[in-house]
PDB file of C-alpha atoms in Angstrom:
ATOM      1  CA  MET A 246     182.785 143.747  65.679  1.00 52.00           C
ATOM      2  CA  SER A 247     184.594 140.679  64.361  1.00 83.00           C
ATOM      3  CA  GLU A 248     187.785 139.762  66.147  1.00 92.00           C
ATOM      4  CA  PRO A 249     191.028 141.392  64.999  1.00 97.00           C
ATOM      5  CA  LEU A 250     193.249 139.297  62.739  1.00 98.00           C
ATOM      6  CA  LEU A 251     196.860 139.375  61.627  1.00 98.00           C
ATOM      7  CA  ILE A 252     196.850 138.298  57.984  1.00 97.00           C
ATOM      8  CA  LYS A 253     199.869 136.979  56.155  1.00 95.00           C
ATOM      9  CA  ALA A 254     199.216 137.425  52.444  1.00 93.00           C
ATOM     10  CA  GLY A 255     201.403 136.066  49.679  1.00 80.00           C
ATOM     11  CA  GLY A 256     203.180 138.630  47.583  1.00 63.00           C
ATOM     12  CA  SER A 257     201.883 137.507  44.209  1.00 60.00           C
ATOM     13  CA  LEU A 258     199.562 140.064  42.653  1.00 50.00           C
ATOM     14  CA  ARG A 259     198.186 137.438  40.319  1.00 59.00           C
ATOM     15  CA  GLY A 260     194.689 136.733  41.592  1.00 63.00           C
ATOM     16  CA  ALA A 261     195.020 139.613  44.049  1.00 78.00           C
ATOM     17  CA  GLU A 262     191.609 141.055  43.129  1.00 85.00           C
ATOM     18  CA  GLU A 263     189.807 138.286  45.010  1.00 87.00           C
ATOM     19  CA  LEU A 264     192.134 138.620  47.997  1.00 89.00           C
ATOM     20  CA  LEU A 265     191.695 142.397  48.107  1.00 93.00           C
ATOM     21  CA  ASP A 266     187.910 142.031  47.947  1.00 94.00           C
ATOM     22  CA  GLU A 267     188.037 139.578  50.859  1.00 93.00           C
ATOM     23  CA  LEU A 268     190.287 141.747  53.042  1.00 95.00           C
ATOM     24  CA  ALA A 269     188.412 144.962  52.260  1.00 96.00           C
ATOM     25  CA  ALA A 270     185.091 143.399  53.270  1.00 95.00           C
ATOM     26  CA  TYR A 271     186.288 142.016  56.623  1.00 96.00           C
ATOM     27  CA  PRO A 272     184.386 143.860  59.389  1.00 95.00           C
ATOM     28  CA  GLY A 273     187.092 143.694  62.063  1.00 96.00           C
ATOM     29  CA  PRO A 274     190.572 145.228  62.434  1.00 97.00           C
ATOM     30  CA  LEU A 275     193.348 143.805  60.264  1.00 98.00           C
ATOM     31  CA  VAL A 276     197.111 144.084  60.111  1.00 98.00           C
ATOM     32  CA  VAL A 277     198.588 142.523  56.954  1.00 97.00           C
ATOM     33  CA  VAL A 278     202.136 141.227  56.527  1.00 97.00           C
ATOM     34  CA  HIS A 279     202.793 140.557  52.855  1.00 95.00           C
ATOM     35  CA  GLY A 280     205.453 138.680  50.962  1.00 92.00           C
ATOM     36  CA  GLY A 281     206.690 139.284  47.448  1.00 91.00           C
ATOM     37  CA  GLY A 282     208.300 136.058  46.308  1.00 89.00           C
ATOM     38  CA  PRO A 283     207.276 136.045  42.624  1.00 89.00           C
ATOM     39  CA  GLU A 284     207.979 139.757  42.190  1.00 91.00           C
ATOM     40  CA  ILE A 285     211.359 139.454  43.962  1.00 94.00           C
ATOM     41  CA  GLY A 286     212.338 136.461  41.836  1.00 94.00           C
ATOM     42  CA  ALA A 287     211.333 138.218  38.601  1.00 94.00           C
ATOM     43  CA  LEU A 288     213.262 141.400  39.432  1.00 95.00           C
ATOM     44  CA  LEU A 289     216.374 139.476  40.497  1.00 96.00           C
ATOM     45  CA  ALA A 290     216.256 137.498  37.245  1.00 96.00           C
ATOM     46  CA  ARG A 291     215.975 140.725  35.225  1.00 97.00           C
ATOM     47  CA  LEU A 292     219.065 142.014  37.047  1.00 96.00           C
ATOM     48  CA  GLY A 293     220.979 138.806  36.325  1.00 96.00           C
ATOM     49  CA  PHE A 294     220.816 137.322  39.828  1.00 96.00           C
ATOM     50  CA  GLU A 295     219.910 133.737  40.663  1.00 93.00           C
ATOM     51  CA  SER A 296     217.386 132.923  43.388  1.00 93.00           C
ATOM     52  CA  ARG A 297     218.498 130.328  45.913  1.00 93.00           C
ATOM     53  CA  PHE A 298     216.620 128.900  48.895  1.00 91.00           C
ATOM     54  CA  VAL A 299     217.712 126.986  51.995  1.00 88.00           C
ATOM     55  CA  GLY A 300     215.000 125.371  54.127  1.00 79.00           C
ATOM     56  CA  GLY A 301     212.327 127.446  52.367  1.00 77.00           C
ATOM     57  CA  LEU A 302     214.159 130.733  53.091  1.00 85.00           C
ATOM     58  CA  ARG A 303     215.522 132.998  50.352  1.00 92.00           C
ATOM     59  CA  VAL A 304     219.291 133.436  50.515  1.00 95.00           C
ATOM     60  CA  THR A 305     219.913 137.195  50.248  1.00 96.00           C
ATOM     61  CA  PRO A 306     223.492 138.316  49.584  1.00 96.00           C
ATOM     62  CA  PRO A 307     224.049 142.020  50.368  1.00 95.00           C
ATOM     63  CA  GLU A 308     224.160 142.910  46.665  1.00 96.00           C
ATOM     64  CA  GLN A 309     220.619 141.541  46.191  1.00 97.00           C
ATOM     65  CA  LEU A 310     219.010 143.216  49.193  1.00 97.00           C
ATOM     66  CA  GLU A 311     218.165 146.486  47.442  1.00 96.00           C
ATOM     67  CA  ALA A 312     216.289 144.627  44.702  1.00 97.00           C
ATOM     68  CA  VAL A 313     214.430 142.567  47.318  1.00 97.00           C
ATOM     69  CA  GLU A 314     213.316 145.753  49.079  1.00 97.00           C
ATOM     70  CA  MET A 315     212.287 147.415  45.804  1.00 96.00           C
ATOM     71  CA  ALA A 316     210.052 144.491  44.864  1.00 95.00           C
ATOM     72  CA  LEU A 317     208.507 144.294  48.339  1.00 96.00           C
ATOM     73  CA  TYR A 318     207.804 148.014  48.562  1.00 95.00           C
ATOM     74  CA  LEU A 319     206.129 148.201  45.152  1.00 94.00           C
ATOM     75  CA  THR A 320     204.017 145.166  46.030  1.00 93.00           C
ATOM     76  CA  GLY A 321     202.949 146.829  49.296  1.00 95.00           C
ATOM     77  CA  LYS A 322     202.019 150.090  47.587  1.00 95.00           C
ATOM     78  CA  ARG A 323     199.908 148.246  45.004  1.00 93.00           C
ATOM     79  CA  LEU A 324     198.122 146.278  47.728  1.00 94.00           C
ATOM     80  CA  ALA A 325     197.545 149.479  49.728  1.00 96.00           C
ATOM     81  CA  GLU A 326     196.073 151.194  46.701  1.00 96.00           C
ATOM     82  CA  GLY A 327     193.845 148.210  45.975  1.00 95.00           C
ATOM     83  CA  LEU A 328     192.459 148.104  49.519  1.00 96.00           C
ATOM     84  CA  SER A 329     192.035 151.874  49.683  1.00 98.00           C
ATOM     85  CA  ARG A 330     190.094 151.934  46.400  1.00 97.00           C
ATOM     86  CA  ARG A 331     187.782 149.320  47.938  1.00 97.00           C
ATOM     87  CA  GLY A 332     187.052 151.563  50.907  1.00 98.00           C
ATOM     88  CA  ARG A 333     189.564 150.187  53.421  1.00 98.00           C
ATOM     89  CA  LYS A 334     192.216 152.865  53.939  1.00 98.00           C
ATOM     90  CA  ALA A 335     195.585 151.122  53.950  1.00 98.00           C
ATOM     91  CA  LEU A 336     199.175 152.239  54.468  1.00 98.00           C
ATOM     92  CA  ALA A 337     202.129 150.266  53.072  1.00 98.00           C
ATOM     93  CA  LEU A 338     205.056 150.232  55.503  1.00 98.00           C
ATOM     94  CA  SER A 339     208.135 148.155  56.187  1.00 96.00           C
ATOM     95  CA  GLY A 340     209.988 147.384  59.367  1.00 96.00           C
ATOM     96  CA  ARG A 341     212.211 150.368  58.594  1.00 96.00           C
ATOM     97  CA  ASP A 342     209.344 152.794  59.232  1.00 97.00           C
ATOM     98  CA  ALA A 343     209.535 154.130  62.805  1.00 97.00           C
ATOM     99  CA  LEU A 344     211.861 151.152  63.492  1.00 97.00           C
ATOM    100  CA  CYS A 345     208.737 148.988  63.581  1.00 98.00           C
ATOM    101  CA  LEU A 346     210.554 145.647  63.204  1.00 98.00           C
ATOM    102  CA  LEU A 347     213.894 144.943  64.858  1.00 98.00           C
ATOM    103  CA  GLY A 348     215.802 141.919  63.666  1.00 98.00           C
ATOM    104  CA  ARG A 349     218.629 139.510  64.327  1.00 97.00           C
ATOM    105  CA  PRO A 350     220.693 138.242  61.373  1.00 97.00           C
ATOM    106  CA  LEU A 351     220.954 134.656  60.197  1.00 94.00           C
ATOM    107  CA  PRO A 352     224.450 135.114  58.718  1.00 86.00           C
ATOM    108  CA  GLU A 353     224.592 131.826  56.830  1.00 92.00           C
ATOM    109  CA  LEU A 354     221.807 133.169  54.573  1.00 96.00           C
ATOM    110  CA  GLY A 355     223.329 136.593  53.849  1.00 96.00           C
ATOM    111  CA  ARG A 356     221.308 139.659  54.877  1.00 97.00           C
ATOM    112  CA  VAL A 357     218.470 137.512  56.155  1.00 97.00           C
ATOM    113  CA  GLY A 358     217.107 137.690  59.670  1.00 97.00           C
ATOM    114  CA  GLU A 359     214.346 137.019  62.122  1.00 95.00           C
ATOM    115  CA  VAL A 360     212.224 139.499  64.056  1.00 96.00           C
ATOM    116  CA  VAL A 361     213.170 140.114  67.683  1.00 96.00           C
ATOM    117  CA  GLY A 362     211.159 143.280  68.356  1.00 97.00           C
ATOM    118  CA  VAL A 363     207.827 144.706  67.126  1.00 97.00           C
ATOM    119  CA  ASP A 364     206.475 148.210  67.749  1.00 98.00           C
ATOM    120  CA  ALA A 365     202.900 147.076  68.367  1.00 97.00           C
ATOM    121  CA  ALA A 366     201.986 150.539  69.701  1.00 97.00           C
ATOM    122  CA  LEU A 367     202.604 152.061  66.254  1.00 97.00           C
ATOM    123  CA  LEU A 368     200.313 149.506  64.608  1.00 98.00           C
ATOM    124  CA  ARG A 369     197.584 150.057  67.213  1.00 98.00           C
ATOM    125  CA  ASP A 370     197.867 153.823  66.736  1.00 98.00           C
ATOM    126  CA  LEU A 371     197.315 153.481  62.986  1.00 98.00           C
ATOM    127  CA  LEU A 372     194.387 151.114  63.563  1.00 98.00           C
ATOM    128  CA  GLU A 373     192.758 153.558  65.982  1.00 97.00           C
ATOM    129  CA  LYS A 374     193.023 156.248  63.302  1.00 98.00           C
ATOM    130  CA  GLY A 375     191.176 154.030  60.840  1.00 97.00           C
ATOM    131  CA  TYR A 376     194.085 152.714  58.775  1.00 98.00           C
ATOM    132  CA  THR A 377     194.960 149.129  57.903  1.00 98.00           C
ATOM    133  CA  PRO A 378     198.752 148.707  58.167  1.00 98.00           C
ATOM    134  CA  LEU A 379     200.462 146.618  55.492  1.00 97.00           C
ATOM    135  CA  LEU A 380     203.956 145.530  56.521  1.00 98.00           C
ATOM    136  CA  ALA A 381     206.742 144.418  54.197  1.00 97.00           C
ATOM    137  CA  PRO A 382     208.957 141.949  56.104  1.00 97.00           C
ATOM    138  CA  ILE A 383     212.124 144.033  56.319  1.00 98.00           C
ATOM    139  CA  ALA A 384     213.632 144.295  59.805  1.00 98.00           C
ATOM    140  CA  LEU A 385     216.581 146.326  61.068  1.00 98.00           C
ATOM    141  CA  ASP A 386     219.695 145.416  62.983  1.00 97.00           C
ATOM    142  CA  GLN A 387     222.670 147.661  63.782  1.00 96.00           C
ATOM    143  CA  GLU A 388     224.067 147.252  60.262  1.00 96.00           C
ATOM    144  CA  GLY A 389     220.850 147.997  58.386  1.00 97.00           C
ATOM    145  CA  PRO A 390     217.964 146.120  56.746  1.00 98.00           C
ATOM    146  CA  LEU A 391     217.391 142.377  56.886  1.00 98.00           C
ATOM    147  CA  ASN A 392     215.171 140.335  54.604  1.00 97.00           C
ATOM    148  CA  VAL A 393     212.788 138.340  56.822  1.00 96.00           C
ATOM    149  CA  ASN A 394     210.618 135.486  55.599  1.00 92.00           C
ATOM    150  CA  ALA A 395     207.095 136.942  55.518  1.00 93.00           C
ATOM    151  CA  ASP A 396     205.614 133.972  57.406  1.00 90.00           C
ATOM    152  CA  THR A 397     208.198 134.363  60.159  1.00 90.00           C
ATOM    153  CA  ALA A 398     207.582 138.104  60.389  1.00 94.00           C
ATOM    154  CA  ALA A 399     203.817 137.577  60.510  1.00 95.00           C
ATOM    155  CA  GLY A 400     204.156 135.162  63.423  1.00 93.00           C
ATOM    156  CA  ALA A 401     206.199 137.692  65.391  1.00 94.00           C
ATOM    157  CA  VAL A 402     203.757 140.544  64.701  1.00 96.00           C
ATOM    158  CA  ALA A 403     200.738 138.422  65.650  1.00 96.00           C
ATOM    159  CA  GLY A 404     202.406 137.478  68.912  1.00 94.00           C
ATOM    160  CA  ALA A 405     203.259 141.105  69.713  1.00 96.00           C
ATOM    161  CA  LEU A 406     199.666 142.176  69.083  1.00 97.00           C
ATOM    162  CA  GLY A 407     198.184 139.137  70.852  1.00 97.00           C
ATOM    163  CA  TRP A 408     196.005 138.542  67.793  1.00 97.00           C
ATOM    164  CA  PRO A 409     195.144 135.349  65.929  1.00 97.00           C
ATOM    165  CA  ALA A 410     197.281 134.865  62.801  1.00 97.00           C
ATOM    166  CA  VAL A 411     195.866 133.621  59.489  1.00 97.00           C
ATOM    167  CA  PHE A 412     198.482 132.574  56.938  1.00 94.00           C
ATOM    168  CA  LEU A 413     196.921 132.716  53.479  1.00 93.00           C
ATOM    169  CA  THR A 414     198.560 130.468  50.910  1.00 87.00           C
ATOM    170  CA  ASP A 415     197.720 128.424  47.810  1.00 83.00           C
ATOM    171  CA  VAL A 416     196.702 125.252  49.671  1.00 83.00           C
ATOM    172  CA  GLU A 417     193.804 124.596  52.034  1.00 86.00           C
ATOM    173  CA  GLY A 418     196.046 123.817  54.985  1.00 91.00           C
ATOM    174  CA  VAL A 419     198.483 121.145  56.096  1.00 93.00           C
ATOM    175  CA  TYR A 420     197.935 117.811  54.356  1.00 92.00           C
ATOM    176  CA  ARG A 421     198.902 114.492  55.906  1.00 90.00           C
ATOM    177  CA  ASP A 422     199.777 113.429  52.355  1.00 89.00           C
ATOM    178  CA  PRO A 423     201.244 116.528  50.643  1.00 82.00           C
ATOM    179  CA  GLN A 424     200.039 115.168  47.281  1.00 84.00           C
ATOM    180  CA  ASP A 425     196.439 114.583  48.401  1.00 89.00           C
ATOM    181  CA  PRO A 426     194.238 117.606  49.260  1.00 84.00           C
ATOM    182  CA  THR A 427     191.612 115.326  50.827  1.00 90.00           C
ATOM    183  CA  THR A 428     194.014 114.644  53.717  1.00 93.00           C
ATOM    184  CA  ARG A 429     193.782 118.166  55.183  1.00 93.00           C
ATOM    185  CA  LEU A 430     194.418 118.246  58.934  1.00 95.00           C
ATOM    186  CA  ALA A 431     191.851 120.544  60.564  1.00 95.00           C
ATOM    187  CA  HIS A 432     193.672 120.953  63.890  1.00 96.00           C
ATOM    188  CA  LEU A 433     197.255 120.635  65.071  1.00 97.00           C
ATOM    189  CA  THR A 434     199.122 121.193  68.335  1.00 96.00           C
ATOM    190  CA  PRO A 435     202.895 121.661  68.710  1.00 96.00           C
ATOM    191  CA  ALA A 436     203.269 118.015  69.740  1.00 95.00           C
ATOM    192  CA  MET A 437     201.350 116.847  66.658  1.00 95.00           C
ATOM    193  CA  VAL A 438     203.541 119.045  64.452  1.00 95.00           C
ATOM    194  CA  GLU A 439     206.660 117.452  65.922  1.00 94.00           C
ATOM    195  CA  ALA A 440     205.311 114.028  65.010  1.00 93.00           C
ATOM    196  CA  LEU A 441     204.594 115.148  61.435  1.00 92.00           C
ATOM    197  CA  ARG A 442     208.073 116.669  61.179  1.00 90.00           C
ATOM    198  CA  ALA A 443     209.642 113.405  62.358  1.00 90.00           C
ATOM    199  CA  GLU A 444     207.681 111.535  59.674  1.00 90.00           C
ATOM    200  CA  GLY A 445     208.901 113.918  56.967  1.00 87.00           C
ATOM    201  CA  VAL A 446     205.354 115.085  56.159  1.00 88.00           C
ATOM    202  CA  LEU A 447     206.257 118.798  56.237  1.00 88.00           C
ATOM    203  CA  GLN A 448     208.056 119.859  53.068  1.00 80.00           C
ATOM    204  CA  GLY A 449     209.310 122.950  51.217  1.00 76.00           C
ATOM    205  CA  GLY A 450     207.488 126.215  51.768  1.00 74.00           C
ATOM    206  CA  MET A 451     205.141 124.618  54.308  1.00 83.00           C
ATOM    207  CA  ILE A 452     208.034 124.295  56.778  1.00 84.00           C
ATOM    208  CA  PRO A 453     208.410 128.053  57.503  1.00 80.00           C
ATOM    209  CA  LYS A 454     204.607 128.501  57.488  1.00 85.00           C
ATOM    210  CA  VAL A 455     204.080 125.872  60.172  1.00 92.00           C
ATOM    211  CA  ALA A 456     207.082 127.155  62.138  1.00 89.00           C
ATOM    212  CA  ALA A 457     205.652 130.687  61.954  1.00 87.00           C
ATOM    213  CA  ALA A 458     202.228 129.514  63.125  1.00 93.00           C
ATOM    214  CA  LEU A 459     203.827 127.830  66.151  1.00 95.00           C
ATOM    215  CA  ALA A 460     206.002 130.904  66.782  1.00 91.00           C
ATOM    216  CA  ALA A 461     202.864 133.072  66.788  1.00 93.00           C
ATOM    217  CA  LEU A 462     201.443 130.850  69.554  1.00 95.00           C
ATOM    218  CA  GLU A 463     204.703 131.001  71.518  1.00 93.00           C
ATOM    219  CA  HIS A 464     204.777 134.800  71.281  1.00 89.00           C
ATOM    220  CA  GLY A 465     201.204 135.269  72.477  1.00 93.00           C
ATOM    221  CA  ALA A 466     198.744 134.672  69.623  1.00 95.00           C
ATOM    222  CA  PRO A 467     195.627 132.801  70.883  1.00 96.00           C
ATOM    223  CA  TRP A 468     195.588 130.641  67.749  1.00 97.00           C
ATOM    224  CA  ALA A 469     196.921 130.517  64.213  1.00 97.00           C
ATOM    225  CA  ALA A 470     195.662 129.041  60.946  1.00 97.00           C
ATOM    226  CA  ILE A 471     196.952 128.188  57.476  1.00 95.00           C
ATOM    227  CA  ALA A 472     194.331 128.397  54.726  1.00 94.00           C
ATOM    228  CA  ARG A 473     193.853 129.009  51.013  1.00 91.00           C
ATOM    229  CA  GLY A 474     193.538 132.692  50.130  1.00 88.00           C
ATOM    230  CA  GLU A 475     190.163 132.804  48.378  1.00 87.00           C
ATOM    231  CA  ARG A 476     186.824 134.535  48.667  1.00 88.00           C
ATOM    232  CA  GLY A 477     185.084 133.815  51.976  1.00 93.00           C
ATOM    233  CA  VAL A 478     188.197 132.349  53.601  1.00 94.00           C
ATOM    234  CA  LEU A 479     188.296 134.548  56.709  1.00 95.00           C
ATOM    235  CA  GLY A 480     184.739 133.748  57.767  1.00 94.00           C
ATOM    236  CA  ALA A 481     185.289 130.074  56.979  1.00 95.00           C
ATOM    237  CA  VAL A 482     188.473 129.997  59.089  1.00 96.00           C
ATOM    238  CA  LEU A 483     186.713 131.681  62.018  1.00 95.00           C
ATOM    239  CA  ARG A 484     183.907 129.089  61.787  1.00 94.00           C
ATOM    240  CA  GLY A 485     186.434 126.240  61.593  1.00 91.00           C
ATOM    241  CA  GLU A 486     185.259 125.186  58.133  1.00 93.00           C
ATOM    242  CA  THR A 487     188.569 125.446  56.284  1.00 94.00           C
ATOM    243  CA  GLY A 488     192.295 125.549  56.865  1.00 95.00           C
ATOM    244  CA  THR A 489     194.453 124.023  59.574  1.00 97.00           C
ATOM    245  CA  ARG A 490     194.140 125.658  63.007  1.00 97.00           C
ATOM    246  CA  PHE A 491     197.007 125.569  65.481  1.00 98.00           C
ATOM    247  CA  THR A 492     196.449 125.780  69.236  1.00 97.00           C
ATOM    248  CA  HIS A 493     198.420 124.876  72.342  1.00 91.00           C
TER     249      HIS A 493
END
């Protein structure tokens, strides 16, 4: 059996057919943490709210949290249906279910937080029963739900499981020159990341992805990778043919 993987999948359902085919065909165990950025942004706009980001993280005032959850949950259910129709039985959950994800707030961003506790036993139980868990990145603190960046949540879940984490995105990995795809860096360590950060190479949405990959290592993941979500990507990442792999 292929090694188990924690997959972070983007929330956009555009182009999801190829991603679903890839995940459904993977022969090993998977846990998927999914985002929902485009769907969240579209729903907030329809409701008259403006989307604002700080350091790549979505600012979530309390009055927007319900809409964020609605968009995430519908995205998860659609992904679960898509995987199940392809023969991989999937369940769409959030951190609210069975208190799976416990969080700590980042008050300057509204009802936004980071994960401080993961019920890995629940995920393993579902896997043993033949289900692929899909997790929306909503965590709980004493006051209720927190919106967690999906990359950050994925890093915490990978660490709790002790599994490698693969962050699927729309680029092939970390580029030394963000404008030049031929400058992909195949391997990075925490020290190398610090050097890139000091040079200002890491920008925008790549900042939380790289931080999450390093957090996965810190929490117990054997390795992490950032790669483009396309057909054949998981095998290519495992063979070291694509993406950027992070190790200690």
